[in-house]
Structures are given as structure tokens and as C-alpha cells.
């Protein structure tokens, strides 16, 4: 009885003749003895027989025309329908996704947008692929960039304007003449009358020059600049030199870089600049002058009037008798003296600037190989390659980071859209039903 | 075209289940792959009856059977290029049709629930099922009744078992063919056939019980 279960499972196979000869024989032997299994077998046989008795039904007349017409329909629109099914929907979805991302980026992340726009050619390349919405984003970004620049520029000119305003205030108030505003004053508007007066006066011009040099022997050339200043009757105002860290790799020669500000008599300005330029390869050279004649005259006039005021105060003081008067006059006198002093300082400062021109020298040491043909240095190349690789990888990582963060921003919107889509589908399906 | 179809039908009848010869069938398949609709229509003529019957037994009514057959052939035509010829075309179409039916049944189940069938007495092994004796007219009537009963019971089986019973016991497919159609290995097919028959038997017994209960009530 125990093994009935095993045999029962074989009955189905036995009916279909799927048992091996040996299995069949064993089963048959069991059936001889076991009444239950015998009944089970006959029941199964009957059941299978009645299943087989279910006749094949003749399909209705309309089946074939129905199939044929549906095939024809599909054959005609085969490409368009498969295109629609396969590409249109995902296409729409992806366009929507791009739009969402664009909206998210535009709305929440102006800084990324800026980065995208400035990532030299990356953005314009991506734009046509990402279709219209992305293109919009890009141009938007560009606009933003542009307006930023505009703002920067206007900011700068605004500052210049403030400088002018400051200069005008200087002239009218004459209180803070000694501090600041001396350089921007140069741009102060001048009327024709002022110009005329200026022409009669000694012209006061501050001359400046910036010069950048590449040299091969930094130490000697840098010293030469300082020597030149002294030889020309000027002096070194400041100087500093340092090792150019960022360019120095292991095993590579260390390069120097330096900046010196020298002052030379304005008469020596041109000659000195030329001599410095001769020390190496000039990469940048600019000179600029400020005409401070009008401001100088103004201060000079005020100084004179203050001096007259001082003399008169001394005169009055000598005649004063009441202590109160004396004190008041002395007070006033000390105020005028202070003013005279500060105006004098201002004038002396200007005199110095006018007499001694400023030359700012930037000196960079370069490898002679830049000027000579040299053999390859394998280790150096390897190193540079490694650095290049790392740099590019980092750039890519940055980009990926931006993209991932962008996805993060778009995700909540995308999830909402997904839920909306599911709900819509469910509604549609239930309507169909 | 019409003549051709008729010839094919005759041809099929003559050569039994497999239809026309394999090489002719393969040629039709190749032409269908090239987009020849007429060739595919011949294949439809060859297999529509079998597919329709599969649909009829699976879905339980004529209308759904037609819809399923149409969809199955349409799908087959659209993806005919994916047919590699590893199995016979018939097997391949069968697989598509089975999937179409099962998909549809599942979809329906998801939307509206069928009454759940409880197997309240699975241990019931005994009981007489069908009285099969002589060839009296009475018996013939009984046999028709039995057929209806069987179809009803099949309709109550789980899809997985229903497919097996239809393929094996109604349409008489071999174990190997079933394995190919359902993409199962022979061992699985064997055990599944056994289990499907078992659950069909239980379903029939349950109906028998219900009927006798009704009789009691009437009396």
C-alpha cells in the first residue's frame, strides 16, 4: 500500500506509454494486486478518453477572412505601425524626460547651466542631439552667460563711474584728498576751460608699464632688472621670486618665477623699458599713463589758499586779546595746518609718481628646450601623460557628477510623471473593460 | 488563391496532422519572411483549425477563440523573421497562440475575478466517474453530457493545467511536441501532465458531487 503513491504518479505516464518496459511491468504487477490503483487507472483512462472524445470544432466561416484582413492591414502599415509602437512612445517619453530635466535644470540649478554653457564645446555638441528643449536650455544658458558678462562689464564701468564721482567729490570737498581716488581721478571730465589752464601749467603725467618676460637664466636676469633700476637713478619698490610649483614634476627641473616693481625717473622710462625687454622674450608689454594735471592744479590752488588763510590767522592771533578768541583762533589754525600738511603730502606723492615711473616686471623662467630642439625625455612624457589622463578623468567625473545631480533634481518630477502615467493607463484599461 | 487554399486543405486532410510536407512548409515560411503575404496566408489556412481549437478550448467560447487565433497569427506574421526553424513552424505558432491565450486569461483575471474554485476534498480518491458500458442510446446521451462536463471542468482548471490537458488529451500532441511548445523539458512535461490530469479528475468528481446534491434537492 505504501508504494501506491509512487505508482499513482506513474499511471498517467503509463496511459501514454511513456514508461520504460521495466517500469510498466512493475506497475502492471502492482495493479493486479491493488484494487484502488486499478480503479484509479480506469478512471484516468475514461477521463482521457472523454477528453479525446471532444471533437475538433470547425472554425467559423468568418475566421479566415478576419485573420487575412488583419494581416493585410498590418502588412500595409507594417513599418509605420511598428515605428509608432516601438519608437514613438519611447520617443515621446524621452522627449518629455529631456523637457523635465531642462525645466529642473533651468529652474533649480542655474549654476550647473552656467557650467554646461562654459564647458567649452560640450554644450553645443549635445544640443542638437537632445532636440529642441535642450537647445532651448542651451541658448538660455548662453543668454544667462551673456547677461552675466554684461553685468560684470557694467559693474566695472559702474566702478569707474563711482571713481569719477569720487574724484568730483574730492575736488569740491577737498577733505579726503590724501587718501585714495588718486588714480581714477585721471579720467575725470575736463571742460575746455580746464584744458586751457592745464596747457599753461606743467603737465603732470604718471607713467606705468607692465612687462612680462620669459627668460632662460632667471637668477641673473632678475638681478639685472634690479640693477638697471639703480643705474637709471631709480629704485626697487618691491620684488619677490618663487619656484613655479605647478609646473614642477618629479625629476623635472624647478623653474623660477618672479615679480619686481621698480621705479625709474620718468625721463628714463622709455629707455629702461626697452633694456628690460631685451633681457628675454616679451610675452606681454603694456604702458599706460594718467594725466593728473587738473587734479594737481586743484590741490595746488587749495594749498595756496590754505596757506594764505594760515597767514591771516597768524595775523589775527597776534592782535587777539581775549583768551577765548585766542583759543578759537588757535584751534582753527591747527585745523588749517593739518589740511595744509595733508595737501602737501598729496602733492609730494603725486610729484613722486610723476617723477618716478613705475615698471612692473613679471619674469618667468622657461626651459631652454622651448627655444632649442631637444631629445625626448621618456619619463617626463610618461609623467605628463599620467597627469593629462588624471586631469581628463577628473573632468569626466565632474561631468558625470553634474549629470547625476541633475537626475536627482529631475527624479521627483519623473516619479510623479510615472505615477500619473500608471494611473492613466489603469483608468484606460478599466474603461475598456 | 481560393483554389490553392482548398487544395491545401485537402492536402492536409490527406497527410493528417502535419499538413503538407516539411520542405513545402519551410518554403512558405521563407517567402513569408520576405514579406510575401500570400505565402503566410497559406500557412494560416494550414494551421487555423488547430489554433482555433486551441483557442476554443482555452477560452471556452467561439468569439474569444477567433480573437485569439487572429491575434496569434498577426503576432506570428509580425515576428516571422525571428522564427529560426529550430522547431517546426506549427510548434512555433502554437507557442505564440498559447502565450496569447494565457496573457488574455491573466489579464481578465486581473480585471475581474472569477469565482474561486475550492478543492474542498482533494483526498477523495474513490468514486465512480463515468459508467462506460454498452452502446445503448442512453449511454450516448450520457456521453454527450460527459463531454460537456469535461469541457466545463477544463474551463475551471488553472491555465497551466488547462493548456496541458488541451495539448495532450484533446489535441493529442506528443510529450516532445508539448515540451517544444511550452519551452519546458520533458521531465517537467511528464509531471505536469500527471498533475493536470489529477486536478481535472478532482474537478470532475467535484461536479459529480454537486450534481448528486442537486438531484437530492429535486427529489
XYZ file of C-alpha atoms in Angstrom:
652
model
C 0.000 0.000 0.000
C 2.851 2.317 0.827
C 4.226 2.405 -2.687
C 0.784 3.148 -4.151
C 1.627 6.813 -4.171
C 4.606 6.223 -6.373
C 2.594 4.085 -8.750
C -0.236 6.571 -8.851
C 2.125 9.153 -10.196
C 3.160 6.754 -12.920
C -0.372 5.948 -14.026
C -0.608 8.996 -16.234
C 2.623 8.108 -17.988
C 1.506 4.503 -18.260
C -1.614 5.507 -20.174
C 0.508 7.375 -22.664
C 3.055 4.583 -22.915
C 5.786 6.793 -21.586
C 7.141 4.305 -19.066
C 10.079 2.030 -19.713
C 9.339 -1.664 -20.149
C 10.566 -2.454 -16.695
C 8.523 0.312 -15.088
C 5.428 -0.821 -16.980
C 5.913 -4.379 -15.824
C 6.274 -3.366 -12.202
C 3.203 -1.162 -12.444
C 1.149 -3.881 -14.072
C 2.149 -6.296 -11.339
C 1.057 -3.793 -8.731
C -2.259 -3.164 -10.438
C -3.009 -6.864 -10.400
C -2.873 -6.772 -6.661
C -4.115 -3.290 -5.798
C -7.768 -2.595 -6.358
C -7.559 1.136 -5.631
C -4.897 1.666 -8.193
C -6.797 -0.381 -10.694
C -9.816 1.833 -10.223
C -7.728 4.926 -10.425
C -6.241 3.756 -13.699
C -9.577 3.011 -15.263
C -10.897 6.355 -14.103
C -7.963 8.165 -15.664
C -8.405 6.173 -18.859
C -12.047 7.085 -19.021
C -11.303 10.697 -18.409
C -8.645 10.837 -21.087
C -10.982 9.034 -23.432
C -13.697 11.581 -22.849
C -11.201 14.355 -23.444
C -10.235 12.746 -26.700
C -13.906 12.465 -27.424
C -14.143 16.238 -27.531
C -14.309 16.718 -31.261
C -12.292 19.214 -33.184
C -14.530 22.106 -33.873
C -14.725 23.513 -37.365
C -13.723 27.198 -37.150
C -16.484 29.611 -38.149
C -16.620 30.807 -41.739
C -15.557 34.318 -40.866
C -12.333 33.334 -39.108
C -10.124 33.180 -42.168
C -11.295 36.481 -43.718
C -10.878 38.075 -40.331
C -7.288 36.900 -39.978
C -6.455 37.734 -43.599
C -7.756 41.273 -43.357
C -5.912 41.906 -40.129
C -2.729 40.634 -41.765
C -3.275 42.899 -44.738
C -3.832 45.863 -42.502
C -0.685 45.131 -40.580
C 1.254 44.491 -43.774
C 0.325 47.870 -45.156
C 1.206 49.833 -42.103
C 3.870 47.423 -41.043
C 6.649 49.923 -40.841
C 4.712 52.870 -39.650
C 2.829 50.867 -37.066
C 5.920 49.198 -35.717
C 7.653 52.539 -35.798
C 4.829 54.069 -33.907
C 4.696 51.287 -31.399
C 8.385 50.839 -30.934
C 9.708 54.350 -31.241
C 7.022 56.938 -30.981
C 6.001 56.228 -27.426
C 9.510 55.843 -26.005
C 10.468 58.831 -28.121
C 7.742 60.928 -26.612
C 8.662 59.697 -23.182
C 12.302 60.602 -23.649
C 11.459 63.991 -25.079
C 9.278 64.569 -22.066
C 12.102 63.435 -19.825
C 14.522 65.830 -21.518
C 11.983 68.577 -21.080
C 11.628 67.750 -17.419
C 15.347 67.741 -16.918
C 15.595 71.012 -18.784
C 12.919 72.539 -16.614
C 14.523 71.198 -13.471
C 17.935 72.417 -14.516
C 16.656 75.773 -15.593
C 14.545 76.313 -12.547
C 16.650 74.968 -9.758
C 20.178 74.873 -10.957
C 21.398 77.950 -12.744
C 24.938 77.177 -11.666
C 25.008 73.838 -13.491
C 23.591 75.505 -16.507
C 26.369 78.006 -16.432
C 28.889 75.224 -16.183
C 27.297 73.444 -19.085
C 27.457 76.534 -21.188
C 31.040 77.259 -20.334
C 32.200 73.644 -20.709
C 33.816 74.806 -23.885
C 32.291 72.877 -26.763
C 30.383 70.252 -24.802
C 27.071 72.040 -24.674
C 26.756 72.997 -28.345
C 27.618 69.425 -29.293
C 24.990 67.956 -27.024
C 22.314 70.400 -28.023
C 21.292 69.054 -31.447
C 21.112 65.516 -30.108
C 18.887 66.437 -27.248
C 16.431 68.092 -29.608
C 14.509 71.268 -29.127
C 14.046 71.519 -25.371
C 17.717 71.020 -24.691
C 18.581 73.530 -27.362
C 16.358 75.987 -25.600
C 18.159 75.325 -22.395
C 21.433 75.883 -24.066
C 20.513 79.186 -25.615
C 19.002 80.171 -22.347
C 22.268 79.321 -20.703
C 24.105 81.354 -23.252
C 21.857 84.279 -22.644
C 22.480 83.938 -18.994
C 26.194 83.834 -19.603
C 25.941 86.848 -21.786
C 23.940 88.829 -19.290
C 26.402 87.847 -16.612
C 29.215 89.236 -18.683
C 27.177 92.323 -19.302
C 26.680 92.707 -15.637
C 30.324 92.271 -14.991
C 31.148 94.876 -17.554
C 28.553 97.292 -16.347
C 29.810 96.613 -12.850
C 33.270 97.571 -13.914
C 32.139 100.711 -15.688
C 29.945 101.427 -12.709
C 33.012 101.270 -10.545
C 34.779 103.595 -12.928
C 31.787 105.874 -12.692
C 31.996 105.753 -8.945
C 35.637 106.632 -9.306
C 34.718 109.685 -11.302
C 32.093 110.655 -8.800
C 34.647 110.194 -6.077
C 37.040 112.444 -7.945
C 34.437 115.126 -8.288
C 33.713 114.957 -4.613
C 37.415 115.247 -3.935
C 37.554 118.447 -5.856
C 34.548 120.036 -4.262
C 35.057 118.897 -0.723
C 38.830 118.776 -0.554
C 38.677 116.938 2.755
C 39.878 113.452 1.927
C 42.226 114.319 -0.860
C 45.088 112.457 0.700
C 43.516 109.034 0.714
C 42.507 107.039 -2.339
C 40.880 108.066 -5.554
C 44.078 109.410 -6.963
C 44.283 107.159 -9.982
C 40.743 107.184 -11.172
C 40.855 110.932 -10.969
C 42.746 110.802 -14.228
C 39.525 110.044 -16.053
C 37.649 112.960 -14.563
C 35.825 115.020 -17.124
C 37.513 118.210 -18.059
C 35.940 121.209 -19.667
C 37.628 123.228 -22.387
C 38.456 125.944 -19.916
C 40.187 123.491 -17.623
C 42.121 122.114 -20.572
C 43.372 125.581 -21.366
C 44.583 126.152 -17.870
C 46.209 122.725 -17.892
C 48.073 123.572 -21.066
C 49.640 126.602 -19.440
C 50.681 124.516 -16.480
C 53.384 121.885 -16.363
C 51.867 118.642 -17.484
C 51.688 116.126 -14.649
C 51.655 112.646 -16.101
C 52.031 109.378 -14.192
C 53.591 106.717 -16.370
C 53.187 102.973 -15.704
C 54.274 99.886 -17.546
C 53.651 96.169 -17.161
C 56.006 93.814 -18.872
C 56.079 90.009 -18.857
C 59.200 88.169 -19.837
C 60.308 84.630 -20.437
C 63.947 84.080 -19.638
C 66.247 81.097 -19.510
C 68.541 82.233 -16.736
C 66.194 83.585 -14.164
C 68.595 84.497 -11.380
C 70.909 86.681 -13.450
C 68.197 88.346 -15.444
C 66.086 89.094 -12.394
C 69.109 90.689 -10.741
C 69.796 92.627 -13.926
C 66.363 94.250 -13.722
C 67.050 95.461 -10.221
C 70.489 96.670 -11.210
C 69.007 98.584 -14.117
C 66.646 100.436 -11.815
C 69.523 101.617 -9.694
C 71.690 102.516 -12.667
C 68.895 104.647 -14.065
C 68.733 106.562 -10.800
C 65.644 104.788 -9.582
C 64.989 102.110 -7.041
C 63.319 98.771 -6.490
C 59.991 99.219 -4.774
C 59.297 95.532 -4.272
C 60.415 92.230 -5.602
C 59.610 88.657 -4.990
C 60.627 85.449 -6.644
C 59.442 81.907 -6.133
C 59.556 78.408 -7.535
C 56.868 77.693 -10.067
C 55.241 74.816 -8.226
C 52.504 73.757 -10.604
C 54.852 73.082 -13.463
C 57.465 71.193 -11.496
C 57.034 67.457 -11.710
C 59.220 64.821 -10.099
C 62.597 64.622 -11.670
C 61.958 67.765 -13.594
C 63.938 70.912 -13.218
C 62.431 73.508 -10.956
C 61.569 76.758 -12.604
C 61.544 80.192 -11.059
C 59.101 82.972 -11.392
C 59.315 86.486 -10.081
C 57.692 89.859 -9.924
C 59.539 93.140 -9.388
C 58.194 96.659 -9.170
C 60.842 99.218 -9.988
C 60.673 102.976 -10.049
C 62.782 104.934 -12.504
C 62.890 108.667 -13.247
C 60.224 109.411 -15.817
C 62.892 110.644 -18.189
C 64.479 107.188 -18.115
C 61.127 105.392 -18.534
C 61.274 104.555 -22.219
C 64.926 103.579 -22.306
C 64.683 101.453 -19.213
C 61.654 99.589 -20.501
C 63.487 98.760 -23.706
C 66.525 97.488 -21.828
C 64.335 95.243 -19.690
C 62.545 93.957 -22.752
C 65.901 92.959 -24.197
C 66.514 90.561 -21.299
C 64.210 87.861 -22.639
C 61.218 87.019 -24.709
C 58.464 89.556 -24.111
C 55.085 87.908 -23.770
C 53.161 90.967 -22.663
C 54.002 94.644 -22.585
C 51.669 97.471 -21.798
C 52.164 101.082 -20.823
C 49.585 103.459 -19.552
C 49.693 106.989 -18.308
C 47.404 109.137 -16.233
C 47.217 112.850 -16.718
C 46.665 114.324 -13.269
C 47.431 117.913 -14.210
C 43.955 119.228 -13.361
C 43.736 117.476 -10.029
C 47.253 118.569 -9.230
C 46.421 122.174 -10.032
C 43.297 121.988 -7.950
C 45.145 120.710 -4.932
C 47.894 123.265 -5.505
C 45.337 126.089 -5.572
C 43.712 124.826 -2.429
C 47.092 124.540 -0.781
C 47.872 128.130 -1.663
C 44.560 129.413 -0.346
C 45.036 127.449 2.861
C 48.479 128.963 3.212
C 47.002 132.453 2.804
C 44.352 131.508 5.378
C 47.102 130.373 7.726
C 48.998 133.655 7.393
C 45.864 135.631 8.066
C 45.054 133.533 11.128
C 48.549 134.157 12.488
C 47.998 137.867 11.904
C 44.671 137.815 13.726
C 46.171 135.780 16.536
C 48.821 138.398 17.160
C 46.071 141.009 17.546
C 43.799 138.912 19.724
C 43.438 139.799 23.361
C 40.676 137.678 24.856
C 41.679 134.207 25.891
C 38.556 132.730 24.323
C 39.369 134.328 20.986
C 42.952 133.157 21.167
C 41.852 129.590 21.804
C 39.347 129.641 18.973
C 41.867 131.053 16.555
C 44.483 128.523 17.567
C 42.003 125.746 17.043
C 41.219 126.977 13.586
C 44.867 127.442 12.869
C 45.753 123.881 13.765
C 42.939 122.596 11.565
C 44.240 124.615 8.625
C 47.780 123.416 9.290
C 46.654 119.814 9.229
C 44.927 120.416 5.962
C 47.993 122.116 4.529
C 50.079 119.160 5.598
C 47.785 116.582 4.049
C 47.519 118.560 0.824
C 51.286 118.818 0.792
C 51.619 115.075 1.273
C 49.250 114.522 -1.580
C 51.218 116.787 -3.839
C 54.515 115.189 -2.864
C 53.021 111.761 -3.520
C 51.948 112.900 -6.935
C 55.295 114.519 -7.547
C 56.924 111.199 -6.769
C 54.564 109.315 -9.054
C 55.155 111.787 -11.809
C 58.907 111.946 -11.351
C 59.375 108.237 -10.958
C 57.574 105.995 -13.377
C 56.526 102.554 -12.237
C 57.559 99.475 -14.143
C 56.111 96.161 -13.082
C 58.170 93.244 -14.332
C 56.892 89.655 -14.399
C 59.606 87.217 -15.155
C 59.117 83.509 -15.883
C 61.866 81.003 -16.310
C 61.466 78.604 -19.195
C 63.345 75.523 -20.253
C 65.865 76.143 -22.993
C 64.176 73.274 -24.853
C 61.454 75.683 -25.783
C 63.960 77.551 -27.861
C 66.188 74.676 -28.859
C 65.466 71.305 -30.407
C 65.753 68.706 -27.666
C 65.564 64.927 -27.427
C 62.545 63.209 -25.940
C 62.590 62.580 -22.251
C 60.652 59.379 -21.832
C 59.932 59.613 -18.131
C 58.804 63.154 -18.499
C 56.413 62.232 -21.270
C 55.034 59.384 -19.207
C 54.506 61.709 -16.344
C 52.784 64.303 -18.395
C 50.631 61.642 -19.944
C 49.668 60.452 -16.496
C 48.809 63.956 -15.436
C 46.827 64.529 -18.582
C 44.948 61.307 -18.011
C 44.128 62.240 -14.450
C 43.056 65.694 -15.475
C 40.731 64.417 -18.180
C 39.338 61.726 -15.900
C 38.599 64.331 -13.298
C 36.861 66.451 -15.864
C 34.736 63.485 -16.904
C 33.977 62.706 -13.267
C 32.868 66.277 -12.773
C 30.599 65.985 -15.764
C 29.131 62.697 -14.512
C 28.633 64.262 -11.151
C 26.726 67.100 -12.710
C 24.580 64.669 -14.652
C 23.876 62.526 -11.592
C 22.978 65.545 -9.537
C 20.775 66.687 -12.396
C 18.991 63.343 -12.387
C 18.497 63.783 -8.686
C 16.827 67.083 -9.320
C 14.623 65.647 -12.057
C 13.779 62.436 -10.204
C 10.846 63.633 -8.099
C 9.231 65.083 -11.204
C 9.907 61.888 -13.144
C 8.386 59.779 -10.366
C 5.289 61.952 -10.378
C 5.084 61.604 -14.145
C 5.444 57.834 -13.845
C 2.657 57.618 -11.293
C 0.472 59.798 -13.480
C 1.160 57.521 -16.438
C 0.264 54.385 -14.449
C -2.947 55.931 -13.185
C -3.840 56.998 -16.686
C -3.246 53.506 -18.011
C -5.288 51.941 -15.281
C -8.176 54.270 -15.997
C -7.937 53.493 -19.686
C -7.886 49.735 -19.079
C -10.851 49.819 -16.749
C -12.756 51.956 -19.258
C -12.073 49.375 -21.919
C -13.469 46.688 -19.707
C -5.952 31.708 -54.200
C -9.210 30.132 -53.232
C -8.360 27.075 -55.222
C -4.959 26.935 -53.669
C -6.452 27.098 -50.191
C -8.854 24.350 -50.999
C -6.058 22.185 -52.300
C -4.084 22.762 -49.179
C -6.994 21.872 -47.031
C -7.408 18.639 -48.908
C -3.743 18.035 -48.778
C -3.807 18.482 -45.071
C -6.626 16.122 -44.619
C -4.786 13.514 -46.571
C -1.465 13.791 -44.820
C -3.006 14.124 -41.378
C -1.904 16.443 -38.630
C 1.390 17.608 -40.028
C -0.198 19.173 -43.096
C 1.841 19.405 -46.258
C 5.411 18.260 -46.418
C 8.057 19.927 -44.323
C 10.027 21.323 -47.235
C 6.950 22.990 -48.747
C 6.123 24.445 -45.379
C 9.642 25.762 -44.998
C 9.439 27.363 -48.408
C 6.237 29.140 -47.397
C 7.946 30.323 -44.225
C 10.884 31.663 -46.199
C 8.598 33.509 -48.563
C 6.694 34.932 -45.601
C 9.934 36.192 -44.155
C 10.438 38.071 -47.390
C 7.125 39.783 -46.772
C 5.027 37.564 -49.040
C 1.585 37.827 -47.512
C 0.081 35.178 -49.801
C 2.577 32.627 -48.561
C 1.747 33.393 -44.976
C -1.942 33.139 -45.716
C -1.363 29.611 -46.904
C 0.261 28.850 -43.588
C -2.753 30.350 -41.852
C -5.042 28.075 -43.846
C -2.944 25.113 -42.775
C -2.956 25.868 -39.086
C -6.055 27.923 -38.432
C -8.159 24.961 -37.413
C -5.707 23.713 -34.827
C -5.077 27.171 -33.474
C -8.768 27.947 -33.410
C -9.459 24.774 -31.483
C -6.718 25.540 -29.032
C -8.291 28.952 -28.516
C -11.746 27.451 -28.227
C -10.731 25.022 -25.522
C -8.656 27.630 -23.718
C -11.156 30.468 -23.814
C -14.312 28.392 -23.776
C -16.237 30.212 -26.488
C -16.217 30.791 -30.209
C -15.808 34.525 -30.232
C -12.784 34.635 -27.973
C -11.310 31.714 -29.885
C -11.497 33.727 -33.123
C -9.934 36.768 -31.494
C -7.125 34.682 -30.073
C -6.466 32.968 -33.397
C -6.379 36.303 -35.171
C -4.017 37.812 -32.691
C -1.765 34.759 -32.686
C -1.401 34.779 -36.470
C -0.873 38.502 -36.519
C 1.873 38.196 -33.959
C 3.408 35.329 -35.848
C 3.432 37.330 -39.063
C 4.987 40.347 -37.424
C 7.754 38.328 -35.847
C 8.233 35.743 -38.568
C 11.787 36.953 -39.069
C 12.558 35.778 -35.555
C 11.493 32.244 -36.445
C 14.746 30.333 -36.748
C 13.408 26.982 -37.829
C 14.764 25.163 -34.801
C 11.282 23.840 -34.142
C 8.593 23.295 -36.747
C 6.501 26.250 -37.801
C 3.449 24.611 -36.259
C 5.106 24.323 -32.885
C 6.215 27.928 -33.103
C 2.710 29.185 -33.931
C 1.326 27.051 -31.148
C 3.691 28.633 -28.681
C 2.582 32.080 -29.743
C -1.072 31.099 -29.525
C -0.659 29.555 -26.079
C 1.028 32.722 -24.847
C -1.674 34.906 -26.347
C -4.356 32.857 -24.603
C -2.610 32.785 -21.269
C -1.896 36.521 -21.433
C -5.519 37.226 -22.171
C -6.761 34.942 -19.418
C -4.444 36.521 -16.900
C -5.468 39.983 -17.991
C -9.096 39.079 -17.466
C -8.393 37.545 -14.132
C -6.664 40.726 -13.057
C -9.562 42.906 -14.053
C -12.497 40.852 -12.875
C -12.166 37.958 -10.538
C -13.596 34.616 -11.396
C -15.296 32.728 -8.614
C -12.605 30.915 -6.747
C -12.771 27.166 -7.093
C -12.238 25.415 -3.820
C -10.843 21.967 -3.798
C -12.663 21.003 -0.686
C -11.921 17.316 -0.851
C -8.609 16.675 -2.544
C -8.086 13.369 -0.792
C -11.118 11.901 -2.397
C -9.569 9.165 -4.445
C -12.506 6.808 -4.927
C -15.867 7.197 -6.586
C -17.111 6.135 -9.936
C -16.677 8.682 -12.626
C -18.225 7.536 -15.809
C -20.276 4.494 -16.415
C -18.872 3.116 -19.600
C -20.735 0.065 -20.761
C -22.613 -0.918 -23.846
C -23.690 1.221 -26.766
C -27.242 1.894 -25.750
C -28.813 5.229 -26.831
C -28.974 6.138 -23.189
C -25.252 5.833 -22.941
C -24.756 8.057 -25.934
C -26.712 10.823 -24.278
C -24.724 10.279 -21.174
C -21.538 10.530 -23.126
C -22.541 13.877 -24.558
C -23.318 15.024 -21.087
C -19.966 13.783 -20.018
C -18.286 15.796 -22.755
C -19.950 18.969 -21.624
C -18.964 18.135 -18.122
C -15.383 17.647 -19.175
C -15.263 20.933 -21.040
C -16.712 22.709 -18.022
C -14.171 21.092 -15.765
C -11.346 22.050 -18.121
C -12.532 25.625 -18.073
C -12.161 25.654 -14.345
C -8.586 24.437 -14.348
C -5.656 26.722 -13.810
C -4.271 27.975 -17.149
C -1.117 25.946 -16.768
C -3.082 22.711 -16.386
C -5.679 23.668 -18.931
C -3.033 24.078 -21.622
C -1.547 20.723 -20.796
C -4.867 18.865 -20.946
C -5.809 20.560 -24.199
C -2.495 19.856 -25.872
C -2.150 16.312 -24.621
C -5.599 14.808 -24.265
C -7.728 16.843 -26.630
C -5.298 17.606 -29.423
C -3.112 14.544 -28.866
C 0.273 16.223 -29.021
C 3.263 14.094 -28.110
C 5.252 14.797 -24.985
C 8.096 16.155 -27.072
C 5.829 18.485 -29.011
C 4.373 19.805 -25.776
C 7.839 20.353 -24.398
C 8.722 22.361 -27.513
C 5.546 24.400 -27.489
C 5.736 25.296 -23.832
C 9.500 25.548 -23.816
C 9.818 23.039 -20.987
C 11.945 19.968 -20.612
C 10.441 16.511 -20.955
C 10.631 15.776 -17.247
C 8.593 18.841 -16.396
C 6.067 17.959 -19.082
C 5.666 14.457 -17.646
C 4.995 15.643 -14.134
C 2.797 18.453 -15.328
C 0.617 16.151 -17.392
C 0.238 13.884 -14.418
C -0.699 16.755 -12.133
C -3.047 18.314 -14.678
C -4.944 15.054 -15.056
C -5.120 14.726 -11.328
C -6.655 18.131 -10.895
C -9.025 17.520 -13.808
C -10.137 14.329 -12.117
C -10.743 16.171 -8.872
C -12.700 18.844 -10.692
C -14.897 16.207 -12.345
C -15.515 14.486 -9.056
C -16.496 17.773 -7.508
C -19.008 18.363 -10.282
C -20.350 14.871 -9.822
C -20.934 15.615 -6.184
C -22.659 18.886 -6.953
C -24.917 17.118 -9.406
C -25.908 14.406 -6.968
C -26.605 17.053 -4.349
C -28.877 18.807 -6.813
C -30.658 15.540 -7.514
C -31.253 15.050 -3.857
C -32.710 18.512 -3.621
C -35.010 17.912 -6.584
C -36.201 14.669 -5.049
